[in-house]
Amino acid sequence: MSTSFQNIKGTFDILPDAYSDGGTRIASSAEWHAVEETIRDVMHRHNLEEIRTPIFEPTELVARGVGQMTDIVSKEMFAFERSGTNYVLRPEITAPVMRSFLQHHLEQRGGVQKLFYIGPCFRAEQPQKGRYRQFHQFGVEVIGADDPRADAETIAIMMAIYRAFGVENTSLRINTLGMPDARAKFVNALRDYLEPYEDDLSETSRRRLAKNPLRILDTKLDYEQEILANAPALTDFVEADSREHYERVKTHLDDLSIEYEEDPLLVRGLDYYTRTAFELESPDLGAQSALAGGGRYDLLAEEIGSSQPVPSIGFAAGMERLFLAIEAAGNDLPEPAGADVFFASLGEDAERWVFRTVHRFRREGLHVAHDLKGRSLKSQMKEANRQDATYAIIIGGNELEAGAAQVKHMASGEQVEVPFDGIVDFVMDRK
């Protein structure tokens, strides 16, 4: 069987079995479920609560949240208009979470709001390995705490997730951005330094020089990195309070034995980012080495309409990148659990009995499979093997007459007769 329709370029189907899509392994639904459950377990152990926001938001919220001139906006987001309102499929989840925090007055719950999310995002950029037009993110937003311990704990949560999957070959880079006034002075100094080199910069960097020079620091071009080698350093402009905050963050990371590299070129191009910035990379992933990134964004709330700043810090990470990192580390993902029981039936009366009975067994909490095609016993036993069933329960006319089933342990081949009213206990006692 086939169809003339295909999934849209830059998207993929998650199927019961893993498969290859253009050389990239797409994990099975069972593997996705297991990875998501591990992430949730780490989040819960760190006392975070899950938040879920809609996949589309007003365009203005997203544009403000990611910056009018960032690549996310300029690379043609998936947008549409209804009844005079412009919407966009969310390209990230931090701004929606802050919108939800403000809209629902979550500060009234008391204390610091420690939130996490897992969900799809959308960007209309050219697909490449590990990067899709519909992709999936997980992340943390800690809202309401300006203490350096919140910064260090957020980084610790990020590190704990990758350790939970055995992804150990990582590199953590950190920096302090200071406050906007200090950063504005740095931007002016950086622009003054780069303008004599304008003709030597790439088209992208020339555009950034006029709009947002900080983004030039993200360049991966060797010749531009050489130009930047003698550029002014942001740390020289950071005010005393931010430097003290940064030193305390590093002290807490040291207390947790989290290794890091200080990178003065690590920046965020948006004014609402303040102080701590960090990124996690894995050299095992090649040129596209990023796993996760985050930072403090104390001024985002004001950017989207709050009357006052709300101290916040968080990180976002790609699920697809996580799967690549797990694979690169040579670690196995969990196999899907097989059925506890497969019912094989012979004859119409047996089929009706099995159809009634499987639902009773399922109500007892057992994972039960059965045949829906009227196949031969041989074919049904092959199906029991395919589904990795622990037991096959064989029901035919003789079994119905005797009121007892033939129960076969698939791994050992041992087969015993068990009365109908004792089958559930027989299986449950041996789980």
XYZ file of C-alpha atoms in Angstrom:
431
model
C 0.000 0.000 0.000
C 1.177 3.549 -0.715
C 0.000 7.141 -0.998
C 0.907 10.105 -3.130
C 1.066 12.246 0.018
C 4.266 12.664 2.037
C 5.044 14.390 5.311
C 6.087 18.014 4.793
C 9.809 18.621 4.338
C 11.408 19.393 7.667
C 8.935 17.268 9.631
C 8.871 13.587 10.527
C 6.465 10.944 11.744
C 7.075 9.202 15.059
C 6.179 5.541 14.489
C 5.911 2.441 16.705
C 9.289 1.340 15.273
C 12.453 3.409 14.782
C 13.408 4.119 11.163
C 15.889 6.068 9.033
C 14.898 9.362 7.412
C 17.577 10.598 5.025
C 20.282 8.936 7.098
C 18.959 10.280 10.402
C 17.538 7.766 12.837
C 14.030 8.658 13.969
C 13.353 7.156 17.381
C 10.268 5.041 17.995
C 7.264 6.298 19.923
C 8.254 4.043 22.825
C 11.723 5.633 22.853
C 10.238 9.138 22.781
C 7.961 8.208 25.667
C 10.858 6.786 27.695
C 13.033 9.873 27.087
C 10.212 12.245 27.996
C 9.505 10.277 31.175
C 13.178 10.458 32.168
C 13.152 14.225 31.622
C 9.996 14.532 33.724
C 11.563 12.410 36.455
C 14.623 14.687 36.628
C 12.374 17.768 36.650
C 10.204 16.415 39.458
C 13.256 15.484 41.549
C 14.311 19.126 41.238
C 10.849 20.280 42.373
C 9.681 21.668 39.018
C 6.091 21.669 37.811
C 4.978 21.232 34.206
C 3.386 24.027 32.199
C 1.785 23.647 28.758
C 1.003 26.587 26.495
C -0.756 26.715 23.083
C 1.346 26.024 20.003
C 0.248 29.317 18.455
C 0.428 32.785 19.970
C -0.085 36.384 18.828
C 2.700 37.362 16.457
C 3.530 40.466 18.481
C 4.181 38.411 21.635
C 6.616 36.141 19.819
C 8.287 39.026 17.964
C 8.834 40.856 21.239
C 9.968 37.690 22.981
C 12.563 36.706 20.389
C 13.495 40.178 19.165
C 12.280 41.913 16.029
C 15.601 41.516 14.190
C 16.696 38.046 15.298
C 17.027 35.173 12.883
C 13.918 33.563 14.340
C 11.763 36.435 13.085
C 13.612 37.158 9.866
C 13.584 33.522 8.727
C 9.862 33.633 7.944
C 8.017 32.158 10.887
C 4.908 30.091 10.195
C 2.304 32.852 10.514
C -1.351 33.326 9.655
C -4.115 35.865 10.152
C -7.686 35.442 11.398
C -10.253 38.193 11.966
C -7.641 40.920 11.900
C -5.287 39.240 14.384
C -1.895 37.873 13.372
C -0.769 34.581 14.862
C 2.389 32.506 14.659
C 3.259 28.910 15.402
C 5.564 29.295 18.378
C 9.285 29.187 17.493
C 10.224 28.917 21.184
C 8.419 28.613 24.514
C 10.004 31.105 26.944
C 7.875 34.088 25.878
C 4.643 32.006 25.981
C 5.523 30.801 29.484
C 6.134 34.369 30.671
C 2.875 35.435 29.008
C 1.070 32.671 30.887
C 2.792 33.576 34.173
C 1.641 37.189 33.881
C -1.836 36.436 32.532
C -2.693 33.942 35.280
C -0.884 35.816 38.075
C 1.173 32.782 39.017
C 3.174 34.945 41.417
C 0.115 34.749 43.695
C 0.840 31.063 44.243
C 3.699 32.253 46.428
C 7.395 31.530 46.289
C 9.481 30.982 43.185
C 7.704 29.433 40.213
C 9.879 26.565 38.972
C 8.347 25.451 35.684
C 9.303 23.052 32.906
C 7.858 22.225 29.507
C 8.112 19.691 26.701
C 6.495 20.396 23.336
C 6.725 21.110 19.612
C 8.020 24.363 18.103
C 8.119 25.600 14.517
C 10.618 27.508 12.374
C 10.503 27.982 8.616
C 14.231 27.571 8.069
C 16.156 25.215 5.808
C 16.108 21.754 7.380
C 19.426 20.074 8.207
C 20.585 17.155 10.317
C 19.040 17.426 13.760
C 17.144 20.618 12.858
C 13.590 20.560 11.582
C 10.730 22.898 10.713
C 8.696 21.185 13.395
C 11.013 20.315 16.239
C 10.591 19.600 19.924
C 11.965 21.451 22.914
C 12.170 20.844 26.615
C 13.206 23.516 29.035
C 13.057 25.174 32.424
C 11.885 28.616 33.514
C 12.590 29.679 37.109
C 10.548 32.832 37.670
C 10.721 35.120 40.687
C 14.274 34.595 42.005
C 17.276 36.855 41.428
C 19.560 34.897 43.777
C 22.682 33.441 42.085
C 21.679 30.061 43.477
C 18.762 30.063 41.015
C 21.234 30.468 38.149
C 23.456 27.645 39.391
C 20.515 25.336 40.085
C 19.066 25.923 36.617
C 22.405 24.929 35.098
C 22.560 21.918 37.435
C 19.129 20.742 36.262
C 20.255 20.976 32.645
C 23.397 18.977 33.377
C 21.433 16.360 35.352
C 19.191 15.644 32.384
C 22.076 14.838 30.056
C 23.799 12.778 32.736
C 20.570 10.773 33.127
C 21.039 9.638 29.526
C 24.764 8.944 29.865
C 25.744 11.981 27.764
C 28.963 12.888 29.550
C 31.170 14.348 26.806
C 29.872 17.892 27.051
C 31.295 21.372 27.425
C 29.575 24.080 29.468
C 30.360 27.703 28.568
C 29.277 30.597 30.791
C 29.508 34.382 30.801
C 27.944 37.439 32.368
C 26.142 39.978 30.206
C 25.751 42.636 32.856
C 22.785 45.006 32.701
C 21.498 46.782 29.552
C 23.193 50.130 30.227
C 26.619 48.511 30.472
C 25.892 46.312 27.474
C 24.884 49.348 25.401
C 28.292 50.895 26.061
C 29.925 47.652 24.964
C 27.822 47.529 21.780
C 28.992 51.028 20.850
C 32.601 50.060 21.456
C 32.190 46.838 19.462
C 30.593 48.687 16.541
C 33.411 51.266 16.548
C 35.938 48.421 16.481
C 34.233 46.468 13.667
C 33.319 49.311 11.313
C 36.842 49.512 9.781
C 36.494 45.772 8.984
C 33.007 46.097 7.470
C 34.118 45.214 3.930
C 35.783 42.052 5.271
C 32.650 40.789 7.042
C 30.106 38.377 5.612
C 26.802 39.718 4.348
C 25.079 38.405 7.466
C 27.574 40.102 9.780
C 27.361 43.386 7.861
C 23.615 43.337 8.378
C 24.111 42.578 12.057
C 26.670 45.364 12.396
C 23.942 47.884 11.647
C 21.122 46.168 13.537
C 22.613 44.140 16.389
C 26.445 43.896 16.572
C 26.295 41.440 19.476
C 25.111 38.721 17.102
C 28.412 38.946 15.198
C 30.048 37.364 18.228
C 28.124 34.161 17.346
C 29.974 33.807 14.050
C 31.423 30.399 13.169
C 33.555 31.797 10.330
C 37.257 31.456 11.096
C 38.291 34.739 9.485
C 35.628 36.647 11.421
C 36.730 34.990 14.643
C 40.254 36.236 13.884
C 38.898 39.765 13.488
C 37.131 39.443 16.840
C 40.245 38.215 18.625
C 41.259 41.787 19.541
C 37.753 43.216 19.919
C 36.637 44.872 23.180
C 35.505 42.382 25.823
C 32.032 42.614 27.319
C 33.408 41.744 30.746
C 35.328 45.041 30.741
C 32.013 46.923 30.677
C 30.029 44.863 33.191
C 29.128 46.802 36.334
C 30.215 45.761 39.833
C 26.885 44.265 40.963
C 26.723 41.951 37.955
C 30.346 40.905 38.406
C 29.596 40.015 42.029
C 26.516 38.052 40.940
C 28.624 36.178 38.390
C 31.303 35.309 40.932
C 28.673 33.852 43.256
C 27.181 31.796 40.410
C 30.629 30.341 39.712
C 31.110 29.604 43.425
C 27.844 27.640 43.511
C 28.801 25.728 40.353
C 32.123 24.877 41.998
C 30.228 23.666 45.080
C 28.264 21.307 42.803
C 31.442 20.129 41.028
C 30.095 21.363 37.699
C 32.943 22.118 35.322
C 32.657 25.156 33.061
C 34.618 27.334 30.690
C 34.312 31.112 30.837
C 33.656 32.489 27.373
C 33.691 36.302 27.045
C 32.220 36.009 23.505
C 29.088 34.225 24.723
C 26.300 36.811 24.509
C 22.572 37.233 24.002
C 21.483 39.871 21.513
C 18.280 40.963 23.238
C 18.102 43.789 25.758
C 15.930 41.891 28.221
C 18.718 39.347 28.879
C 20.771 40.197 31.956
C 23.766 38.785 33.747
C 24.229 35.001 33.441
C 24.358 33.333 30.011
C 25.324 29.717 29.367
C 25.441 27.084 26.635
C 26.033 23.341 26.614
C 27.734 21.656 23.679
C 28.880 18.177 22.712
C 31.842 17.714 20.377
C 30.378 14.312 19.466
C 27.778 16.105 17.314
C 30.290 17.723 14.967
C 29.895 21.290 13.690
C 26.316 21.575 14.955
C 27.418 20.889 18.525
C 24.820 22.827 20.532
C 22.679 20.853 22.973
C 21.089 23.526 25.152
C 21.374 27.183 26.040
C 19.930 29.644 28.455
C 20.396 32.621 30.671
C 18.832 35.217 32.906
C 16.086 37.350 31.325
C 14.934 39.641 34.126
C 13.484 42.258 31.752
C 11.386 40.011 29.476
C 8.242 40.541 31.550
C 8.421 44.304 30.969
C 9.044 43.729 27.266
C 5.703 41.931 26.942
C 3.662 44.317 29.051
C 4.430 43.897 32.754
C 4.576 47.104 34.782
C 7.712 45.880 36.540
C 10.594 43.484 35.929
C 10.318 39.862 37.020
C 13.641 38.121 37.788
C 13.814 34.935 35.703
C 16.273 32.412 34.402
C 15.886 29.336 32.225
C 17.195 27.159 29.448
C 15.837 25.461 26.340
C 17.067 22.279 24.669
C 16.168 20.341 21.564
C 14.750 16.837 21.854
C 16.120 15.876 18.438
C 19.586 17.017 19.501
C 19.227 14.959 22.669
C 18.480 11.816 20.644
C 21.549 12.499 18.479
C 23.685 12.936 21.600
C 22.409 9.690 23.128
C 23.203 7.879 19.877
C 26.642 9.527 19.589
C 27.445 8.440 23.158
C 26.709 4.846 22.153
C 23.926 4.484 24.685
C 20.882 2.317 24.064
C 17.365 3.626 24.326
C 14.846 1.407 26.145
C 13.039 -1.261 24.167
C 9.230 -1.101 24.157
C 7.599 -3.429 26.646
C 5.995 -6.531 25.140
C 2.501 -7.767 25.862
C 1.927 -9.665 29.096
C -0.502 -11.965 27.318
C -1.404 -12.838 23.730
C -4.706 -14.698 23.279
C -4.791 -17.126 20.349
C -8.261 -18.391 19.409
C -9.465 -21.242 17.198
C -13.026 -21.055 15.890
C -15.816 -18.522 16.101
C -16.954 -19.451 19.626
C -13.389 -19.131 20.900
C -12.978 -15.796 19.148
C -16.092 -14.435 20.880
C -14.905 -15.752 24.267
C -11.463 -14.187 23.778
C -12.957 -10.878 22.639
C -15.010 -10.664 25.846
C -12.193 -11.850 28.066
C -9.331 -9.620 26.903
C -11.204 -6.543 28.073
C -11.674 -8.053 31.532
C -7.961 -8.819 31.697
C -7.101 -5.273 30.634
C -9.232 -3.893 33.444
C -6.934 -5.825 35.785
C -3.997 -3.804 34.477
C -2.527 -6.395 32.110
C -1.122 -5.570 28.666
C -3.166 -7.918 26.467
C -3.087 -8.528 22.700
C -5.171 -10.810 20.483
C -5.803 -11.625 16.840
C -8.334 -9.596 14.824
C -7.875 -11.306 11.458
C -9.040 -14.894 12.018
C -5.610 -16.304 11.211
C -4.324 -19.832 11.767
C -2.879 -20.862 15.118
C 0.610 -20.911 13.593
C 0.207 -17.322 12.358
C -1.168 -16.206 15.717
C 1.800 -17.700 17.562
C 4.147 -15.865 15.191
C 2.284 -12.686 16.084
C 2.689 -13.448 19.793
C 6.435 -13.716 19.175
C 6.476 -10.459 17.175
C 4.737 -8.655 20.027
C 7.238 -10.143 22.495
C 4.410 -11.519 24.608
C 5.371 -13.209 27.870
C 2.516 -15.710 27.668
C 0.350 -17.066 24.863
C -3.058 -18.277 26.002
C -4.595 -20.730 23.546
C -8.372 -21.078 23.415
C -10.227 -23.523 21.161
C -13.296 -25.743 21.352
C -11.651 -28.243 23.713
C -10.574 -25.463 26.077
C -14.066 -23.969 26.111
C -15.542 -27.372 26.932
C -13.001 -28.042 29.705
C -13.139 -24.475 31.123
C -9.340 -24.329 31.097
C -6.806 -22.676 28.791
C -3.437 -23.773 27.492
C -0.957 -21.190 28.797
C 2.460 -21.170 27.114
C 5.483 -19.304 28.427
C 6.948 -17.983 25.192
C 10.595 -17.799 26.272
C 10.882 -21.281 27.794
C 8.225 -23.064 25.754
C 6.721 -24.494 28.935
C 2.962 -25.029 28.568
C 0.442 -25.725 31.338
C -3.326 -25.978 31.660
C -4.916 -23.276 33.795
C -8.640 -22.988 34.695
C -10.321 -19.923 33.233
C -10.974 -18.371 36.647
C -7.296 -18.669 37.599
C -5.609 -17.219 34.510
C -5.421 -13.642 35.790
C -3.857 -14.711 39.099
C -1.495 -17.065 37.243
C -0.147 -14.232 35.086
C -0.162 -11.570 37.805
C 1.734 -13.808 40.229
C 4.483 -14.266 37.646
C 4.863 -10.681 36.418
